[in-house]
Coordinates of N, CA and C and ligand atoms in Angstrom, one line a residue:
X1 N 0.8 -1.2 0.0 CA 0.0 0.0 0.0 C 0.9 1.3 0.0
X2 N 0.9 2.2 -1.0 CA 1.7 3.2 -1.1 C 0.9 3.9 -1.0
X3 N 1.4 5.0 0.2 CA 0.9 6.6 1.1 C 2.1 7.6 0.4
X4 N 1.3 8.5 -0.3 CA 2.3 9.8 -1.0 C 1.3 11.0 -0.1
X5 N 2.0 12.1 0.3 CA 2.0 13.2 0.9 C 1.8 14.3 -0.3
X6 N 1.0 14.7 -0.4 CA 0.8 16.1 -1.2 C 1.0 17.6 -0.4
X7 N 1.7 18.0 -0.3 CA 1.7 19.6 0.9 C 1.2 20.4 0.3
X8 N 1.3 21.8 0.8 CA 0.9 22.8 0.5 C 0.3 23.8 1.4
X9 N 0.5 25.4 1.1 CA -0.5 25.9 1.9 C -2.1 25.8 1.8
X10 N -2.4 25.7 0.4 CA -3.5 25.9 0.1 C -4.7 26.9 0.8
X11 N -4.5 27.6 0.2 CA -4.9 29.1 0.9 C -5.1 29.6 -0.4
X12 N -6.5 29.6 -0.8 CA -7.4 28.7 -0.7 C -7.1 27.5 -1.3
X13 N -7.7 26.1 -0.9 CA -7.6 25.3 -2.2 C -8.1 25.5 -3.0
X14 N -8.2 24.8 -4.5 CA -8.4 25.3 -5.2 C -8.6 24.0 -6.6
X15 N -9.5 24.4 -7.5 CA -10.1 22.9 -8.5 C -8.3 22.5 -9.2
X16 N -7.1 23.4 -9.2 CA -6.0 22.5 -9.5 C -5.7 21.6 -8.6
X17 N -5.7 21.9 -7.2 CA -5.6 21.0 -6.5 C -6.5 19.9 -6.6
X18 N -7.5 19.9 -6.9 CA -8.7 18.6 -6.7 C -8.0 17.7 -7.7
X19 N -7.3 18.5 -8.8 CA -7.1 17.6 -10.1 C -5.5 17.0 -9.9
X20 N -4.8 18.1 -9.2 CA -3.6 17.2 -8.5 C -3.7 16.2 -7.6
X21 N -4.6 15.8 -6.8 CA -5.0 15.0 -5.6 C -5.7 14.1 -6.4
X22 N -6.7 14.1 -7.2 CA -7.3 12.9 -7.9 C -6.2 12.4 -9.2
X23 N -5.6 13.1 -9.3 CA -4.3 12.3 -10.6 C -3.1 11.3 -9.8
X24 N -2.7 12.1 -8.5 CA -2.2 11.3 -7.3 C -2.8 10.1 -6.9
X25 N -4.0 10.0 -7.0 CA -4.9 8.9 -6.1 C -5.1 7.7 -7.1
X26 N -4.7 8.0 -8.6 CA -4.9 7.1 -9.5 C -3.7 6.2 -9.6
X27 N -2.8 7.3 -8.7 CA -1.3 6.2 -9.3 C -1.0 5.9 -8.1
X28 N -1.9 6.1 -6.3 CA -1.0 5.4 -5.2 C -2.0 5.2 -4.4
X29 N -2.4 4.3 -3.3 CA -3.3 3.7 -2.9 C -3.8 4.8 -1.5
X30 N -2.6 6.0 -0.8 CA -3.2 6.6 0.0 C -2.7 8.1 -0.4
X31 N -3.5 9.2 -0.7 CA -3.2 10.8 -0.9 C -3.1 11.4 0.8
X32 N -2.4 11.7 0.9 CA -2.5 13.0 2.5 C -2.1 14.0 1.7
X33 N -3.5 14.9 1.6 CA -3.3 16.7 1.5 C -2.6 16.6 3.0
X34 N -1.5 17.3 2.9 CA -1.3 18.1 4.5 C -1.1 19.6 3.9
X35 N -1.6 20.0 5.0 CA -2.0 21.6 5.0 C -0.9 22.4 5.8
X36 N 0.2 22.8 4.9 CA 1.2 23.5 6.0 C 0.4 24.4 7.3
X37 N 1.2 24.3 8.6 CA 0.6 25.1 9.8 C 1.5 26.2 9.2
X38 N 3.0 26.1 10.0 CA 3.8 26.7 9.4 C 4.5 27.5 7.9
X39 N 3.8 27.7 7.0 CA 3.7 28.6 5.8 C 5.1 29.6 5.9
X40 N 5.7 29.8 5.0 CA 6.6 31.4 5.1 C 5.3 32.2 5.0
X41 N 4.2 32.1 4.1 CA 3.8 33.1 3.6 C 2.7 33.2 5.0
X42 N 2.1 34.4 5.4 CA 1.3 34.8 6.2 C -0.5 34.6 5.9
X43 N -0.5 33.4 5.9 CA -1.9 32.7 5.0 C -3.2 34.0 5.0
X44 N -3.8 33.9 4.5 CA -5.1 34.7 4.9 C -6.2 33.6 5.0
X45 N -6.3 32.9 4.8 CA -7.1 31.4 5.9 C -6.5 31.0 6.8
X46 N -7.4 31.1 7.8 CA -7.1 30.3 9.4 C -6.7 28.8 8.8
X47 N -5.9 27.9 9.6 CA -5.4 26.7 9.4 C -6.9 25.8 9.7
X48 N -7.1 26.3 10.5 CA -8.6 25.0 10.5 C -9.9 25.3 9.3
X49 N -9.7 26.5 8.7 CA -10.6 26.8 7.4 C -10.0 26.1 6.3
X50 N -8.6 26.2 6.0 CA -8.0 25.9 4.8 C -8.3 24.0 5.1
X51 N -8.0 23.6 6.0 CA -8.5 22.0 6.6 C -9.6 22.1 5.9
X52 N -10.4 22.8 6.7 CA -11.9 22.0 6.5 C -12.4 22.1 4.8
X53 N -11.6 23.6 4.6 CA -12.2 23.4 2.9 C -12.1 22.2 2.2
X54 N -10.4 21.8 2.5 CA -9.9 20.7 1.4 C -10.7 19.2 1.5
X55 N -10.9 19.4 2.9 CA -12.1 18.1 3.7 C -12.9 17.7 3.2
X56 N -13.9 19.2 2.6 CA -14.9 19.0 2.1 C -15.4 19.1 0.5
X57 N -14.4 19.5 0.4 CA -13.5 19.8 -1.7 C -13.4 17.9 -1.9
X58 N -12.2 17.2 -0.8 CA -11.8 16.1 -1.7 C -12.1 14.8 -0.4
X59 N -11.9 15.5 0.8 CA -11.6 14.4 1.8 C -13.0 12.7 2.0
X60 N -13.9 13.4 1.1 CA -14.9 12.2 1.2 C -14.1 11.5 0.1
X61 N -13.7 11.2 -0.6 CA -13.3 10.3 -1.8 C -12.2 9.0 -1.3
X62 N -12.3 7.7 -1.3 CA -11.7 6.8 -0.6 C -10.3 6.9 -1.2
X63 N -9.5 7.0 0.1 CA -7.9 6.8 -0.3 C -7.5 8.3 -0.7
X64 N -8.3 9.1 -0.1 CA -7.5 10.4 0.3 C -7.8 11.1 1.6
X65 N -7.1 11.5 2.1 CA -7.1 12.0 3.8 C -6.8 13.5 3.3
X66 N -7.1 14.3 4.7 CA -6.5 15.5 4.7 C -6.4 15.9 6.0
X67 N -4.6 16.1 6.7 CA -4.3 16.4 7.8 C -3.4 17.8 7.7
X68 N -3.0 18.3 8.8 CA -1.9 19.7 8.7 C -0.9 18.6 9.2
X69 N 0.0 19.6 8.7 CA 1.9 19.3 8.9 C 2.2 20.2 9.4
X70 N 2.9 20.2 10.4 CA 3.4 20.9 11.5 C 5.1 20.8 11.8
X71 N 6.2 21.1 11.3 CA 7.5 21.2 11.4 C 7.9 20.8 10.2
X72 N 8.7 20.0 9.6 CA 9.5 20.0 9.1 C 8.3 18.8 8.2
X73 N 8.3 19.2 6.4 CA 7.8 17.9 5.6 C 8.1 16.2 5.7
X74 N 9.4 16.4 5.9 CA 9.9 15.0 5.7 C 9.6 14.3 7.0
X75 N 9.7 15.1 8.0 CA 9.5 14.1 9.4 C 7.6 13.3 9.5
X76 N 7.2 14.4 8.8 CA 5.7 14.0 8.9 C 5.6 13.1 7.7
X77 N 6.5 13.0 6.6 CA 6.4 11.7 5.6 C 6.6 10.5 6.5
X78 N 7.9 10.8 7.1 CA 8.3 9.3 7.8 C 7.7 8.7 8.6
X79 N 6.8 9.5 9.2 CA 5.5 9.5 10.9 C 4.8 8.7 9.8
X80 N 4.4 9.0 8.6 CA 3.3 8.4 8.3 C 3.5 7.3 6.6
X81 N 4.8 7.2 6.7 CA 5.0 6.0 5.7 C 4.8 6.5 4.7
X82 N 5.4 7.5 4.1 CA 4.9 8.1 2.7 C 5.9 7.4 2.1
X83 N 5.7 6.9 0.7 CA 7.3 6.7 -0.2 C 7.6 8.0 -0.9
X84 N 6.8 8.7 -1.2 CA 7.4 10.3 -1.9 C 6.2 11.4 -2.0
X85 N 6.8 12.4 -1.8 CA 6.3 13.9 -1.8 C 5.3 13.9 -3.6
X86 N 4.0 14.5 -3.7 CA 3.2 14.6 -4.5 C 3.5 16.3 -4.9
X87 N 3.4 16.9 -5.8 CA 3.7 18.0 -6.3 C 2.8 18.7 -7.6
X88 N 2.1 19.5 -7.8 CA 1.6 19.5 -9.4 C 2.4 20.2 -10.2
X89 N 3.0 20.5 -11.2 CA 3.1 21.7 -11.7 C 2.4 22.1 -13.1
X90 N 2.4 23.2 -13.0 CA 1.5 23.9 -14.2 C 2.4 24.1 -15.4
X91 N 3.5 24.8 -14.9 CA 4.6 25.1 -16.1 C 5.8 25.0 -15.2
X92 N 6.4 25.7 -16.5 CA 8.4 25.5 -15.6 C 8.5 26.5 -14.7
X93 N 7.9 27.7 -14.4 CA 8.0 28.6 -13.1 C 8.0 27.9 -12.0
X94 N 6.6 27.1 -12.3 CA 6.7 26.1 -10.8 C 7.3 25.0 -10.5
X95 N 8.3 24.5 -11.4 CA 9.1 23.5 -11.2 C 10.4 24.6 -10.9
X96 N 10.8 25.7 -11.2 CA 11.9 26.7 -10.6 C 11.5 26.7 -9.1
X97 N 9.9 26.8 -8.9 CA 10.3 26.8 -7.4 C 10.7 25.7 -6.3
X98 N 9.6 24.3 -7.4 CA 9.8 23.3 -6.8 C 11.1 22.2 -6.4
X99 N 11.6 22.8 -7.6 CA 13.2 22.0 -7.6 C 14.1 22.0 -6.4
X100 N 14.8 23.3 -6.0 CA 15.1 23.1 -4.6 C 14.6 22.3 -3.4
X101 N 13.4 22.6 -3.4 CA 12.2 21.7 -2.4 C 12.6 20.4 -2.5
X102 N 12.3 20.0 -4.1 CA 12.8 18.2 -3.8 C 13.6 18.0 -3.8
X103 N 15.2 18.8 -3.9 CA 16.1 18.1 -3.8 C 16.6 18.2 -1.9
X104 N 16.0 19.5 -1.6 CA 16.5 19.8 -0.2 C 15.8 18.8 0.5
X105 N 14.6 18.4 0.0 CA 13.9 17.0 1.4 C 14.3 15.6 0.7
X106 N 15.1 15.4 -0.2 CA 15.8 14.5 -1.0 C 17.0 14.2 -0.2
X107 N 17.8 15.5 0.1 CA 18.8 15.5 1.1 C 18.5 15.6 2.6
X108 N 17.5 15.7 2.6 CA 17.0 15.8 4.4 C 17.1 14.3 4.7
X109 N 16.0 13.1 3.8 CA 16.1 11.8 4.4 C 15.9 10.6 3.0
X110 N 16.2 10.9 1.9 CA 16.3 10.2 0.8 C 14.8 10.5 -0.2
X111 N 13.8 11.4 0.6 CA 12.5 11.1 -0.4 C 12.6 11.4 -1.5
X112 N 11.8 11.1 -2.2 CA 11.8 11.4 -3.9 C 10.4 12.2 -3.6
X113 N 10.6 13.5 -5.2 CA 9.3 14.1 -5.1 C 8.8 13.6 -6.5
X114 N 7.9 13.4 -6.6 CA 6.6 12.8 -7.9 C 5.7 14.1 -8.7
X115 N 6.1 14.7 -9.5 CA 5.4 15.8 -10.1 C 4.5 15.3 -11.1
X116 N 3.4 15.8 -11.0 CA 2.3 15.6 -12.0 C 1.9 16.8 -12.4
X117 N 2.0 16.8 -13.9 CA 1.1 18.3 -15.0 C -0.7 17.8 -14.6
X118 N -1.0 18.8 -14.2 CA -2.0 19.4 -14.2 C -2.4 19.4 -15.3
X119 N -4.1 19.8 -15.5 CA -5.0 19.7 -16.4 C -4.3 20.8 -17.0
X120 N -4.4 21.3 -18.3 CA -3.9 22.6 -18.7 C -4.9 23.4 -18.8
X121 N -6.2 22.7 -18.5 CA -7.5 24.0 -18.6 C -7.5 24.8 -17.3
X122 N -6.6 24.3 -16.0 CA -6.8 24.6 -15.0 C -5.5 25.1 -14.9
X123 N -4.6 25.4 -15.8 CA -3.1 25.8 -15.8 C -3.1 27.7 -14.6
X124 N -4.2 28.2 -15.2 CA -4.0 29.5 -14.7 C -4.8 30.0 -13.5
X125 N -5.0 28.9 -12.7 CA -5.4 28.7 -11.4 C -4.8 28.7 -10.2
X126 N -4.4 30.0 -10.0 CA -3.2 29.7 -8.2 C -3.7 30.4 -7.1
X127 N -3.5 29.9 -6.1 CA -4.5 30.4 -4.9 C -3.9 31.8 -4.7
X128 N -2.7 32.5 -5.2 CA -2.3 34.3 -5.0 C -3.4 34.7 -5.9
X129 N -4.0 34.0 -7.1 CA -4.6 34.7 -7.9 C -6.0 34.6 -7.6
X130 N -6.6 33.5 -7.1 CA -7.7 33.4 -6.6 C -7.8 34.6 -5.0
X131 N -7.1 34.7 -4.4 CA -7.5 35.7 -3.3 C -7.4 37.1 -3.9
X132 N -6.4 37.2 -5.0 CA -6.5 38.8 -5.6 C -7.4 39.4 -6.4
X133 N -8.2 38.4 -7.1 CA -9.1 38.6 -8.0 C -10.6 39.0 -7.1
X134 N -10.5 38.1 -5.6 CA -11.4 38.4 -4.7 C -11.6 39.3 -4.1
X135 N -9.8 39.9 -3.9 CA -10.0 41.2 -2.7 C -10.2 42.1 -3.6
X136 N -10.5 42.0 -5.6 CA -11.0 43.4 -6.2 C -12.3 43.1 -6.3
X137 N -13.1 42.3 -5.9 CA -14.2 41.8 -6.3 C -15.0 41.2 -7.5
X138 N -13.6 40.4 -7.8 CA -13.8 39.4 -9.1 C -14.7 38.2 -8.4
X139 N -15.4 37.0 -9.3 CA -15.9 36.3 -9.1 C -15.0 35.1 -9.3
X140 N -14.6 34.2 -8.6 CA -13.8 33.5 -8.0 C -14.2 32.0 -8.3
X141 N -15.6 31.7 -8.3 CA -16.5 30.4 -8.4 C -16.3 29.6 -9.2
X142 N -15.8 29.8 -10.3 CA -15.1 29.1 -11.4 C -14.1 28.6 -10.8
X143 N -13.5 28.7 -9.9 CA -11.9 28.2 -10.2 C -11.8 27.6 -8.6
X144 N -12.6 27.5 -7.7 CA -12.4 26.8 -6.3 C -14.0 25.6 -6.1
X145 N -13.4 25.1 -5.5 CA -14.4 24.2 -5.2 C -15.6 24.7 -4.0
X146 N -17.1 24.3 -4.2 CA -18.3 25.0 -3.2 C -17.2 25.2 -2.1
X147 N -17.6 26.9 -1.4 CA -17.4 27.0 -0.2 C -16.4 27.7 0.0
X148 N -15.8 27.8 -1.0 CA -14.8 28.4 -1.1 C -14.3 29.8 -0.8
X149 N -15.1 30.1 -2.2 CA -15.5 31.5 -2.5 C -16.1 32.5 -1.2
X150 N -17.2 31.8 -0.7 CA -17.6 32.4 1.0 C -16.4 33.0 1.6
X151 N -15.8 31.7 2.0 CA -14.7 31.5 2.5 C -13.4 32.5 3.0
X152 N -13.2 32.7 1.5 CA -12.4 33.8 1.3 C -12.5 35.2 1.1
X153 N -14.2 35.7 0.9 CA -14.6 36.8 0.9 C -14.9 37.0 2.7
X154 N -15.4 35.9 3.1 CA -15.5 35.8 5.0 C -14.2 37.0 5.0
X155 N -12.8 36.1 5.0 CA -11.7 36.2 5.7 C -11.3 37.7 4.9
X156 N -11.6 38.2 3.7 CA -11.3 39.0 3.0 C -11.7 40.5 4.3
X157 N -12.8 40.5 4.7 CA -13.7 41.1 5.5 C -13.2 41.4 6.5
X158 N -12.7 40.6 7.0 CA -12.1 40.9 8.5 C -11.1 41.2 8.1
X159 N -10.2 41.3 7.7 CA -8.8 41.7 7.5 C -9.2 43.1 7.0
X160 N -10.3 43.7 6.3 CA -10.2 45.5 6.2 C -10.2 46.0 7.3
Ligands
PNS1 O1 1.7 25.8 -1.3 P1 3.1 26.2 -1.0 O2 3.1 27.4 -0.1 O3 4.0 26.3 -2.1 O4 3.7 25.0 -0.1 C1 5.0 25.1 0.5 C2 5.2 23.9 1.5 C3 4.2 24.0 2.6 C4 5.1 22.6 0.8 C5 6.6 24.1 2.1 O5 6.8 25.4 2.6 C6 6.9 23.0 3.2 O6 7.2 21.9 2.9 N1 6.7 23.4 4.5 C7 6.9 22.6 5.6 C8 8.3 22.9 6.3 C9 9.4 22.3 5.6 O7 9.6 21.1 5.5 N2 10.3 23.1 5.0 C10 11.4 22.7 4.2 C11 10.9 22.5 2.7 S1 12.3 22.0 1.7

């Protein structure tokens, strides 16, 4: 039974990720979304929103879980038997960012990271652009899964 770890902030998630997490689940018997706690970036979803969205976006579908990661990626692979890190990329920008990442948790404890291209109808979908399009008052619904959209106009709100 092969367990692959998908990370991410996912802030918000978002329909590339559904399609990264269901292309994962076709080639390994267990997906864990984990939901970085710890982010560089300063999320604008609460950790237990960004949870529950992805919960309720993908977590009912058998042989995908969705937990937060808390310290360091690789220790939470090893806690939980992953054979390798799950990754999407859209184009080569995001493999510029992703490359360091796998080789740095490559050299942390041996993992391999597993990249999968995305749908390309869903190529121009990223959660910086989904919250920017929201905080001008673009419609967002297209490109996140129900609940979303609420979601992030909620948290949009409080933060004026
Ligand atoms: O969606 P993001 O923000 O690009 O995801 C980045 C994430 C969460 C995968 C990365 O920051 C991460 O792995 N954080 C956990 C802490 C860690 O292991 N850092 C070293 C990564 S080489």
């Amino acid at each position: 039974m092969a367990t692959v770890v998908f990370p991410g902030s996912f802030d918000p998630f978002t329909l590339g990720h559904v399609d990264i997490a269901v292309r994962a689940r076709q080639l390994f018997d267990t997906v864990i979304i984990a939901v970085a706690h710890n982010s560089q970036k300063a999320p604008l979803l609460d950790l237990g929103v960004r949870v529950e969205l992805a919960q309720s976006a993908i977590g009912h579908v058998e042989g995908i879980e969705v937990a937060v990661v808390d310290g360091l990626l690789v220790d939470f692979c090893e806690a939980r038997g992953a054979v390798a890190i799950v990754k999407g990329l859209r184009g080569g920008a995001d493999y510029d960012v992703e490359r360091p990442m796998a080789l740095m948790n490559r050299s942390l404890t041996g993992i391999e990271t597993v990249f999968i291209t995305g749908d390309s109808a869903l190529s121009h979908i990223a959660s910086s652009l989904v919250r920017d399009v929201a905080r001008h008052g673009g419609d967002v619904s297209a490109y996140v899964p129900p609940g979303v959209e609420s979601a992030v106009l909620a948290a949009l709100r409080v933060r004026k």
